XYZ file of C-alpha atoms in Angstrom:
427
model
C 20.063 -15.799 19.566
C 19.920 -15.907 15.557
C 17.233 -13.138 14.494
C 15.720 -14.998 11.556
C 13.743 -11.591 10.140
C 14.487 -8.379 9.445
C 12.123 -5.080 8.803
C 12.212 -2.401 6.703
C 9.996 0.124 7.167
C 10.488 3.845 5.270
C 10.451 6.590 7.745
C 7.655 8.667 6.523
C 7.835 7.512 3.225
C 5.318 9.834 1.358
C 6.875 13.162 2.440
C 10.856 10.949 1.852
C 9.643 10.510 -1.309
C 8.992 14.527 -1.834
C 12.563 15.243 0.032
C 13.866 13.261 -2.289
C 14.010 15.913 -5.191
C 13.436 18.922 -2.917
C 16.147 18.430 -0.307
C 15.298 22.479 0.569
C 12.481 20.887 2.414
C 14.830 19.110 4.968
C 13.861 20.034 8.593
C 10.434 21.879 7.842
C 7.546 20.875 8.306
C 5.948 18.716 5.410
C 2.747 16.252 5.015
C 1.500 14.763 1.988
C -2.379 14.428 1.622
C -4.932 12.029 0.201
C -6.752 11.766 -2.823
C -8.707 14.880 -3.442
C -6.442 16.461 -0.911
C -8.871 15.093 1.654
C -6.578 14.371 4.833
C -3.445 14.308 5.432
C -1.892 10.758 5.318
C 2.267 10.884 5.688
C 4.027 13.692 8.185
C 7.504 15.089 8.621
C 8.898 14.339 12.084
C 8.367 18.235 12.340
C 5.148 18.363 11.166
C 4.280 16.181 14.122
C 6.378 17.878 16.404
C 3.660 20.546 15.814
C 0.907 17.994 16.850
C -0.149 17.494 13.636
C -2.404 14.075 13.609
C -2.291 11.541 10.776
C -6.132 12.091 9.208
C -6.008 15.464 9.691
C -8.655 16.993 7.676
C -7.105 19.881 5.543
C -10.049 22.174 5.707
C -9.600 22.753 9.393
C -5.921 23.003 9.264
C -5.739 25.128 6.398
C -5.093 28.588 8.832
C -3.034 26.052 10.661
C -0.597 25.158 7.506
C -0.223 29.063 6.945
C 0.606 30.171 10.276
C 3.307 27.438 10.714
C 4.531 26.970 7.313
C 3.853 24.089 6.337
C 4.661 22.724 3.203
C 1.800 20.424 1.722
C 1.850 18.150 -1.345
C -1.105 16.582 -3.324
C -0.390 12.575 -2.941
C 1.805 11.670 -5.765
C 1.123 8.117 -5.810
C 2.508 7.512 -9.305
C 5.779 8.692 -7.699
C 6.069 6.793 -4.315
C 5.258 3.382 -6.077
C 8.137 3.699 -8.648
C 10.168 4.650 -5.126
C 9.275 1.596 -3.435
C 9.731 -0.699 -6.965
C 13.692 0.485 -6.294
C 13.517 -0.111 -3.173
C 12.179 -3.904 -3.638
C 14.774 -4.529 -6.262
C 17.809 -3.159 -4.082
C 16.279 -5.746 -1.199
C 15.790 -8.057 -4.110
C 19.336 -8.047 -4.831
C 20.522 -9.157 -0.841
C 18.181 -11.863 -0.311
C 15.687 -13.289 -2.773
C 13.046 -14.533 0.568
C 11.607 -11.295 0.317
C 7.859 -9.976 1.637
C 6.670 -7.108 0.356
C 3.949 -6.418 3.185
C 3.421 -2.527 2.017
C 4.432 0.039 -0.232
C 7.106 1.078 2.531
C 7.238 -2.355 4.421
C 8.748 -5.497 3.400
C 9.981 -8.292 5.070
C 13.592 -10.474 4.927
C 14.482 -13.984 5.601
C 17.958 -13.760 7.131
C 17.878 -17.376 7.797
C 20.258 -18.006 4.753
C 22.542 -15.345 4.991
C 25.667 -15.544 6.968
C 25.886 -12.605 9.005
C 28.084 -12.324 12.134
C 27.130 -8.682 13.764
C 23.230 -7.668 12.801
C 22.998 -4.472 13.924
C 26.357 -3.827 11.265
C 24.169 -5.831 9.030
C 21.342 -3.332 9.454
C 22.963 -0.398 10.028
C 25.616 -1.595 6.150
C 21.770 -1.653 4.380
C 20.236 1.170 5.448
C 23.087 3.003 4.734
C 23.492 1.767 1.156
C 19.298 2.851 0.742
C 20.355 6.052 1.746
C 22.729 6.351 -0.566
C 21.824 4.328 -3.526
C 17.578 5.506 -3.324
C 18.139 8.212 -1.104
C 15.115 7.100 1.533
C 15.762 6.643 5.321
C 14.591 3.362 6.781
C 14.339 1.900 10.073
C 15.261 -1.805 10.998
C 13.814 -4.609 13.184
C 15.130 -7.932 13.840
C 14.039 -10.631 15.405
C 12.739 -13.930 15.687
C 9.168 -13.361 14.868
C 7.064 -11.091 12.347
C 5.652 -9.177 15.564
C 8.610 -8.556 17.432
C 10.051 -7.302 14.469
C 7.484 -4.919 13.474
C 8.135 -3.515 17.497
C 11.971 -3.439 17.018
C 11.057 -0.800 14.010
C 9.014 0.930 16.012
C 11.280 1.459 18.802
C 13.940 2.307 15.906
C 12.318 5.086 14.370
C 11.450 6.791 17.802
C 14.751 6.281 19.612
C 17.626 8.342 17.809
C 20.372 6.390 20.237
C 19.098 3.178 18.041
C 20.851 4.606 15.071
C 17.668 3.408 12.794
C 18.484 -0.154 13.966
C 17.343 -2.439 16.276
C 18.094 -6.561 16.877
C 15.804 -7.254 19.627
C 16.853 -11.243 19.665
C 20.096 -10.156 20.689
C 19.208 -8.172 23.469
C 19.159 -9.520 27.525
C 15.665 -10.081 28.243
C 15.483 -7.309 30.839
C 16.191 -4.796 27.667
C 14.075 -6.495 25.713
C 11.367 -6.289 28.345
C 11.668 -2.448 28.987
C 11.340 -2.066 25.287
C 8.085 -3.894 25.224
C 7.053 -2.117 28.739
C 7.096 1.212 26.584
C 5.057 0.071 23.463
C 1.389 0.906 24.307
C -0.676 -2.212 23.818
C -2.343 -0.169 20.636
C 0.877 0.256 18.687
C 1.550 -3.540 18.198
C 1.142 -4.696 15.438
C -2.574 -6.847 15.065
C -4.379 -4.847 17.770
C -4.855 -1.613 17.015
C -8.039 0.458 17.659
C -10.607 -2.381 17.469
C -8.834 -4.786 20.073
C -7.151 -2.053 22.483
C -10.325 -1.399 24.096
C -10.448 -4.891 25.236
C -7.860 -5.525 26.016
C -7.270 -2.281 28.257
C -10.441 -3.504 29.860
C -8.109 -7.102 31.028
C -5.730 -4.316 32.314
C -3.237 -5.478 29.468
C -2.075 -1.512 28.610
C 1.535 -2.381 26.927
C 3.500 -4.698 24.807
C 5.023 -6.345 28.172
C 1.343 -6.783 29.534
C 0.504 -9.337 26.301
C 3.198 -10.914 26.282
C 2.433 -12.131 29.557
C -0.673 -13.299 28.923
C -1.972 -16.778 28.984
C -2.406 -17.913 25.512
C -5.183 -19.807 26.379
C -7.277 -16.673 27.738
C -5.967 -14.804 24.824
C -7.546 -17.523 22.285
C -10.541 -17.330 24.543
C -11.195 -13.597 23.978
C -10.061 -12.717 20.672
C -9.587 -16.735 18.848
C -6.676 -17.893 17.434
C -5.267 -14.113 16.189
C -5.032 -13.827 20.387
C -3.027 -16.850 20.357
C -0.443 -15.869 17.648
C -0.008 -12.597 19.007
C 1.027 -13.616 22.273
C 3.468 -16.356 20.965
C 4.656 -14.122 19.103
C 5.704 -11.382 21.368
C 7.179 -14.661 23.300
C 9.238 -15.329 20.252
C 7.604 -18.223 19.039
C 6.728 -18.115 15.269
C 2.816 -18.057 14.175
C 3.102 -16.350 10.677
C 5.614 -17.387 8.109
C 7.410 -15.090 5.350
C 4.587 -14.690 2.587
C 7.184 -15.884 -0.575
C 8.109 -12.701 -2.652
C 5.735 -13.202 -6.020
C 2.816 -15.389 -4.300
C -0.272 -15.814 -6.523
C -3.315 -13.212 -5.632
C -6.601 -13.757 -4.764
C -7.880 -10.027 -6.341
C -6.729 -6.718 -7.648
C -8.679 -3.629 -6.166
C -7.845 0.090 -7.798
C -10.379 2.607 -6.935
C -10.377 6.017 -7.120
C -12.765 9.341 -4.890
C -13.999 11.549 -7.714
C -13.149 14.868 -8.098
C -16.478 15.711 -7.945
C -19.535 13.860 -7.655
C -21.498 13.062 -10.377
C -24.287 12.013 -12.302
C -23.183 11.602 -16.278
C -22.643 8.458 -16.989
C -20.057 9.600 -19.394
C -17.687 10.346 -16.895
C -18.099 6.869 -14.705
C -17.316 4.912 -17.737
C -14.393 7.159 -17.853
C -13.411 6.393 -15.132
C -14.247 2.686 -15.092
C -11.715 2.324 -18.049
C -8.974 3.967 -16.457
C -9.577 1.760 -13.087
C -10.176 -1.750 -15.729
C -6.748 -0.815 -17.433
C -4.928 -0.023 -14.075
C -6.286 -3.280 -12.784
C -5.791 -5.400 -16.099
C -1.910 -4.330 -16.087
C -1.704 -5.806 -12.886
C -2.741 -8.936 -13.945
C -0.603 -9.180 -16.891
C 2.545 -8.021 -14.889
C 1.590 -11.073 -12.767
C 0.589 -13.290 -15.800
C -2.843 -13.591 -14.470
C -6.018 -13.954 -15.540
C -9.690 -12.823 -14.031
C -12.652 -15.025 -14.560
C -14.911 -12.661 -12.430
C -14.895 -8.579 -12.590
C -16.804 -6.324 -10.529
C -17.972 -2.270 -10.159
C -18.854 -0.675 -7.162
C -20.332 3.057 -7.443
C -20.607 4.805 -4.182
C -22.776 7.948 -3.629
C -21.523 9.893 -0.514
C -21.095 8.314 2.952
C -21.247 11.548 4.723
C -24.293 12.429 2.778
C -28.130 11.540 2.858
C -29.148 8.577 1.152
C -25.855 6.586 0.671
C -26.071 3.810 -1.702
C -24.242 1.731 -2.896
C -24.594 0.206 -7.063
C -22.562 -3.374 -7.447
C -22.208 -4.672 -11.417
C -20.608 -8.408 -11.690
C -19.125 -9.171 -15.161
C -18.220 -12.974 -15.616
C -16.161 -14.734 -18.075
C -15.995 -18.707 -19.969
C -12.863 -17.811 -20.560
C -10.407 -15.994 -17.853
C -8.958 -12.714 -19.473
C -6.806 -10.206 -18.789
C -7.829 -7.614 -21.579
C -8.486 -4.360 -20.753
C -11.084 -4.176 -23.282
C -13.058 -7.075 -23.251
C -13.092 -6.406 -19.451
C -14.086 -2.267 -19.619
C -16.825 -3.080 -21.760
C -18.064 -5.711 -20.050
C -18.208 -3.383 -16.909
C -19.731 -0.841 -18.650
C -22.598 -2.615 -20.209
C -23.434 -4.126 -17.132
C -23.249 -0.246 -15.526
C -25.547 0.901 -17.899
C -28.581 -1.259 -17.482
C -28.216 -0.214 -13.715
C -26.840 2.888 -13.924
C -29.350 5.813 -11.606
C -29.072 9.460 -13.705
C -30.747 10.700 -10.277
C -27.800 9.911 -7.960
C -24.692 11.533 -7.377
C -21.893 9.218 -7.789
C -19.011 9.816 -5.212
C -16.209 6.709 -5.809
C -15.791 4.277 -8.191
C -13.751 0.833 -7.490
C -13.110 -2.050 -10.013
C -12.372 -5.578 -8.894
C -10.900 -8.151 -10.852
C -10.694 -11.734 -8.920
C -11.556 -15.558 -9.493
C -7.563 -15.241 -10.696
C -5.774 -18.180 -12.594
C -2.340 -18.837 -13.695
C -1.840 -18.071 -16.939
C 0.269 -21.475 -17.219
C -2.581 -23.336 -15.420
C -5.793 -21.632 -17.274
C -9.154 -23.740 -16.983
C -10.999 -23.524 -19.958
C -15.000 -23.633 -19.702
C -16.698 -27.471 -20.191
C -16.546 -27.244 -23.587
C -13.337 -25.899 -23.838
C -11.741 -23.548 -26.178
C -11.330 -23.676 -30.232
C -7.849 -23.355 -32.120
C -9.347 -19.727 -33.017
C -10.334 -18.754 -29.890
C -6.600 -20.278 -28.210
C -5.221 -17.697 -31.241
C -7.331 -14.513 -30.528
C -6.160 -14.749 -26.871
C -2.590 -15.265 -27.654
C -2.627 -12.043 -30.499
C -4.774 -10.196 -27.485
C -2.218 -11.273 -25.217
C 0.996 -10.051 -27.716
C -1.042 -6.649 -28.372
C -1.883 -5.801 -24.706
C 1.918 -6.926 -23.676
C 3.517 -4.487 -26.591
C 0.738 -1.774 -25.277
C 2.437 -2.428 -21.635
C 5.614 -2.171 -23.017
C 5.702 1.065 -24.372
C 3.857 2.243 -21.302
C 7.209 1.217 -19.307
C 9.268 2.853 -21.379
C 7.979 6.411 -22.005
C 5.101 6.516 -18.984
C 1.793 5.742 -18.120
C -0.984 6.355 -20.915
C 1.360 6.697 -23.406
C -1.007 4.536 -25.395
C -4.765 3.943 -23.862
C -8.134 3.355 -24.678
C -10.187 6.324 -25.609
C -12.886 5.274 -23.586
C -10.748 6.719 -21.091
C -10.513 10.160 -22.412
C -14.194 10.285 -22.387
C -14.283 12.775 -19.849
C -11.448 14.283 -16.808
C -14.034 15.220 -14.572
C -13.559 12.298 -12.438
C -10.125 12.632 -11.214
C -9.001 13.397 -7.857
C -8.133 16.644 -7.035
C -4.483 17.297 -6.714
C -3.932 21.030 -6.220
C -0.627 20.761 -4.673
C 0.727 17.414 -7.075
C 4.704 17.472 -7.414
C 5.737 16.591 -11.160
C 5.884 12.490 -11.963
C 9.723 13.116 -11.866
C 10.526 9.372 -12.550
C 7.419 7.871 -14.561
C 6.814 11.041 -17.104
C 9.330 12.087 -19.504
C 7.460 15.345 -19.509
C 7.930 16.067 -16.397
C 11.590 14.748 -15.572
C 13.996 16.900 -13.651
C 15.616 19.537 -15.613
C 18.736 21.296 -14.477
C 19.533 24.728 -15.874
């Protein structure tokens, strides 16, 4: 049988990335953890050796850490996105019917590509990632997003697999005792919120669902039942997502460093997230018609709220300015001084094509068509030079307003491939 996807997933791809330019850190222990050094979020295979969870919360592993050795880093988030941009454009480069489902997931259409022996196929890319990015991946093939996603699984846990996996290919008894081993939890669309229900129909692995009717699976859990089960069957419910598909939103947020109260410091911070956001767009060629703010106090506090500013526009935009200080002024009139702000996240959504813009009912003059186009040509030249010699290399000083906002990152490695300041330097 002709697997028509392939998966590549980054074996854990936070603490790869940190290998990566500290290769003394091969076989010890290493996680990465979240903003404001939180939890930890990515672990070395001998980190979890040591029964380390993912989520662990730092402050009660801290004596932990010491009396094993283990090396933790700040997350350097900067540095595993301009890893995984590589890694797209190397995947790029084999097949164009690419889906990018994850900063260290994406999917490939092998339907076009004329392979004879997959696992050679699989086993020929990883190795050129290896060598040309330097990250270790695992490989899944099949028929079907789902089956793929298991084939990874099964290829990053069984060192016989050599990182590779084509479960099409396979007799169905192997196929089967694969799927007998997966625990029901680990496939991919059930998780935590479905297992319990599914445990309770005594379905417990992979094997289990797959054997289920569709029809009862539709009947507990709809139509995402359904798929999940045809799926595991081999039967294809969700197509490739085409590499470059038009968004419906961009999200950044960020967990202060601290909380606080001055409003100085949220519209601070508000910039930075409108100008993260607003780049998005423009790398997209995109345009917002509707922004948002959300400014969280504390969940784990007394008292939580929650403060929600909406920012609309005649004309779509994808100006960092026009959009911070619409944000802003809408912050202000609302803004508490009595609260202690604990997150900030800006939304940007309503998104048109820039090529297929809707103008207002009355349209748009020549002069404003030519104040969006210079905007456009400024913003573009700002993005530019960002590019070229690193992010904030030229910003809004609304940003600089305050640093009191930013997550903590104690432990950060340098920005060795986004900062010139900070590049490698051998002695």
């Amino acid at each position: 049988m002709k697997p028509f996807l392939a998966l590549l997933d980054c074996n854990n791809f936070f603490v790869s990335c940190e290998r990566l330019f500290r290769p003394d850190l091969t076989c010890r222990p290493v996680v990465v953890l979240s903003s404001n050094d939180g939890c930890v979020v990515s672990r070395s295979d001998e980190a979890k050796a040591l029964g380390i969870p993912m989520g662990a919360p730092l402050f009660q592993y801290r004596r932990f850490f010491r009396e094993h050795e283990v090396v933790q880093f700040s997350g350097n988030f900067e540095l595993y996105g301009d890893i995984s941009q590589r890694i797209t454009r190397l995947l790029s480069s084999i097949t164009p019917q690419i889906e990018v489902y994850s900063v260290d997931e994406s999917f490939l259409d092998l339907s076009q590509l004329n392979i004879s022996d997959y696992n050679a196929w699989g086993r020929a890319v990883r190795g050129r990632l290896l060598q040309e990015v330097g990250i270790p991946v695992s490989i899944g093939l099949a028929t079907t997003k789902t089956l793929a996603k298991l084939g990874t699984e099964v290829a990053k846990r069984d060192p016989r697999s050599g990182g590779v996996l084509d479960l099409a290919n396979l007799s169905p008894p192997e196929r089967e005792t694969h799927l007998a081993r997966m625990p029901v939890g680990d496939v991919w669309g059930v998780g935590r919120r479905l297992s319990p229900q599914l445990r309770a129909e005594g379905v417990y692995t992979a094997l289990d669902l797959s054997r289920m009717r569709a029809r009862l699976a539709q009947q507990l859990f709809g139509i995402h039942g359904r798929q999940m089960v045809c799926e595991l069957n081999g039967i294809r419910c969700h197509q490739l997502e085409p590499f470059g598909r038009v968004r419906q939103s961009v999200m950044h947020g960020r967990q202060f460093g601290e909380d606080t109260s001055q409003f100085a410091v949220i519209e601070a911070a508000v910039a930075n997230l409108t100008a993260r956001a607003a780049a998005r767009l423009r790398t997209e060629q995109l345009l917002a018609r509707t922004a948002v703010v959300y400014l969280d106090t504390n969940r784990h506090k007394p008292g939580y709220r929650r403060l929600q500013c909406t920012a609309g526009f005649d004309v779509p935009t994808a100006d960092t300015g026009i959009i911070a200080s619409r944000l802003v002024e809408a912050l202000e009139a609302a803004f508490n001084p009595h609260l202690g702000y604990h997150k900030a996240n800006v939304l940007l959504c309503d998104l048109v094509s820039e090529q297929a813009l809707q103008t207002n009912l009355f349209g748009r003059g020549a002069s404003a068509s030519a104040g969006r186009d210079d905007s456009l040509s400024r913003l573009r030249a700002i993005d530019t030079i960002n590019g070229r010699y690193g992010p904030r290399t030229v910003h809004y000083a609304s940003e600089d307003l305050s640093a009191a906002w930013r997550p903590k990152r104690q432990s950060r490695s340098p920005h060795y491939t986004t900062c010139w300041e900070e590049l490698p330097v051998i002695g």
